CSV table of C-alpha atoms in Angstrom, one decimal:
chain,number,residue,atom,x,y,z
A,1,MET,CA,0.4,-12.2,13.7
A,2,PRO,CA,3.0,-12.9,10.7
A,3,THR,CA,2.7,-10.2,8.0
A,4,LEU,CA,1.7,-12.2,5.4
A,5,HIS,CA,-1.5,-13.5,7.5
A,6,GLN,CA,-2.3,-9.6,8.0
A,7,VAL,CA,-1.9,-8.8,4.3
A,8,ILE,CA,-4.4,-12.0,3.2
A,9,LEU,CA,-6.8,-11.1,6.3
A,10,ILE,CA,-6.8,-7.3,5.2
A,11,ALA,CA,-6.7,-7.8,1.1
A,12,SER,CA,-9.7,-10.4,1.6
A,13,SER,CA,-11.8,-8.2,3.8
A,14,VAL,CA,-11.4,-5.2,1.8
A,15,ALA,CA,-12.5,-6.9,-1.5
A,16,PHE,CA,-15.5,-8.2,0.6
A,17,ILE,CA,-16.6,-4.7,1.4
A,18,ILE,CA,-16.1,-3.4,-2.0
A,19,LEU,CA,-17.8,-6.0,-3.6
A,20,VAL,CA,-20.8,-6.2,-1.1
A,21,SER,CA,-20.9,-2.4,-1.6
A,22,THR,CA,-21.0,-2.4,-5.1
A,23,LYS,CA,-23.7,-5.4,-5.1
A,24,THR,CA,-26.1,-3.5,-2.9
A,25,GLY,CA,-25.6,-0.2,-5.0
A,26,LEU,CA,-24.2,1.6,-1.4
A,27,ARG,CA,-21.3,2.8,-3.7
A,28,THR,CA,-22.7,4.1,-6.7
A,29,ARG,CA,-25.3,6.0,-4.4
A,30,VAL,CA,-22.2,7.6,-2.1
A,31,ARG,CA,-20.5,8.7,-5.8
A,32,ASP,CA,-23.8,9.9,-7.1
A,33,HIS,CA,-24.0,11.8,-3.6
A,34,PHE,CA,-20.6,13.4,-4.2
A,35,ASP,CA,-21.2,14.3,-8.0
A,36,LEU,CA,-24.4,16.1,-6.6
A,37,LYS,CA,-22.6,18.1,-3.8
A,38,GLY,CA,-20.0,19.4,-6.4
A,39,TYR,CA,-17.0,16.9,-4.7
A,40,ASP,CA,-15.8,15.9,-8.3
A,41,ILE,CA,-12.3,14.2,-6.6
A,42,PHE,CA,-14.4,12.0,-4.3
A,43,ALA,CA,-16.7,10.8,-6.6
A,44,GLU,CA,-13.8,9.7,-9.0
A,45,LEU,CA,-12.0,8.3,-5.8
A,46,ILE,CA,-14.9,6.3,-5.0
A,47,ASP,CA,-15.1,4.9,-8.9
A,48,CYS,CA,-11.6,3.8,-8.7
A,49,ASP,CA,-10.8,0.3,-7.4
A,50,LEU,CA,-7.4,1.1,-6.7
A,51,CYS,CA,-8.3,4.2,-4.5
A,52,LEU,CA,-11.2,2.6,-2.8
A,53,SER,CA,-9.0,-0.4,-1.9
A,54,PHE,CA,-6.0,1.7,-0.4
A,55,TRP,CA,-8.2,3.9,1.4
A,56,LEU,CA,-10.1,1.0,3.0
A,57,SER,CA,-7.2,-0.8,3.7
A,58,LEU,CA,-5.6,2.2,5.5
A,59,LEU,CA,-8.8,2.3,7.7
A,60,THR,CA,-9.1,-1.4,8.3
A,61,SER,CA,-5.4,-1.7,9.4
A,62,ILE,CA,-5.5,1.3,11.8
A,63,LEU,CA,-8.6,-0.3,13.2
A,64,LEU,CA,-6.8,-3.8,13.5
A,65,ALA,CA,-4.2,-2.1,15.1
A,66,ILE,CA,-5.7,-0.2,17.7
A,67,ALA,CA,-8.0,-3.4,18.2
A,68,SER,CA,-4.8,-6.0,18.6
A,69,ARG,CA,-2.2,-3.3,19.7
A,70,ASP,CA,-0.1,-4.5,16.9
A,71,ILE,CA,1.8,-1.7,15.0
A,72,SER,CA,2.9,-3.9,12.2
A,73,TYR,CA,-0.4,-3.7,10.7
A,74,ILE,CA,0.4,0.0,9.8
A,75,LEU,CA,2.6,-1.2,7.0
A,76,ALA,CA,-0.3,-3.7,5.6
A,77,PRO,CA,-1.9,-1.1,3.1
A,78,ILE,CA,1.0,-0.9,1.0
A,79,PHE,CA,0.6,-4.7,0.3
A,80,THR,CA,-2.8,-5.3,0.3
A,81,THR,CA,-3.9,-2.8,-2.3
A,82,PRO,CA,-3.0,-4.6,-5.3
A,83,ILE,CA,-3.9,-7.8,-3.9
A,84,ALA,CA,-7.6,-6.6,-3.2
A,85,ARG,CA,-7.7,-5.1,-6.6
A,86,ILE,CA,-6.5,-8.3,-8.0
A,87,LEU,CA,-9.6,-10.2,-6.0
A,88,LEU,CA,-11.9,-7.6,-7.2
């Protein structure tokens, strides 16, 4: 798959995951859980759209690289993070 298609696929799926988790309240519940447990750094990372976009892009690209056996997916998070943030 061409790199541009990979970037668009991952960025749109990550933006969708973040929007759904925000709309359902899952994102705030996870952030509050980390606050209660005392893991302030993780709570701040979940609250940050840029950080969450990067880590979800990385996870998605690793899963897609394993599923498709195409190592070129590993470069995608560098390019998908700003695009996913714009989509949010």
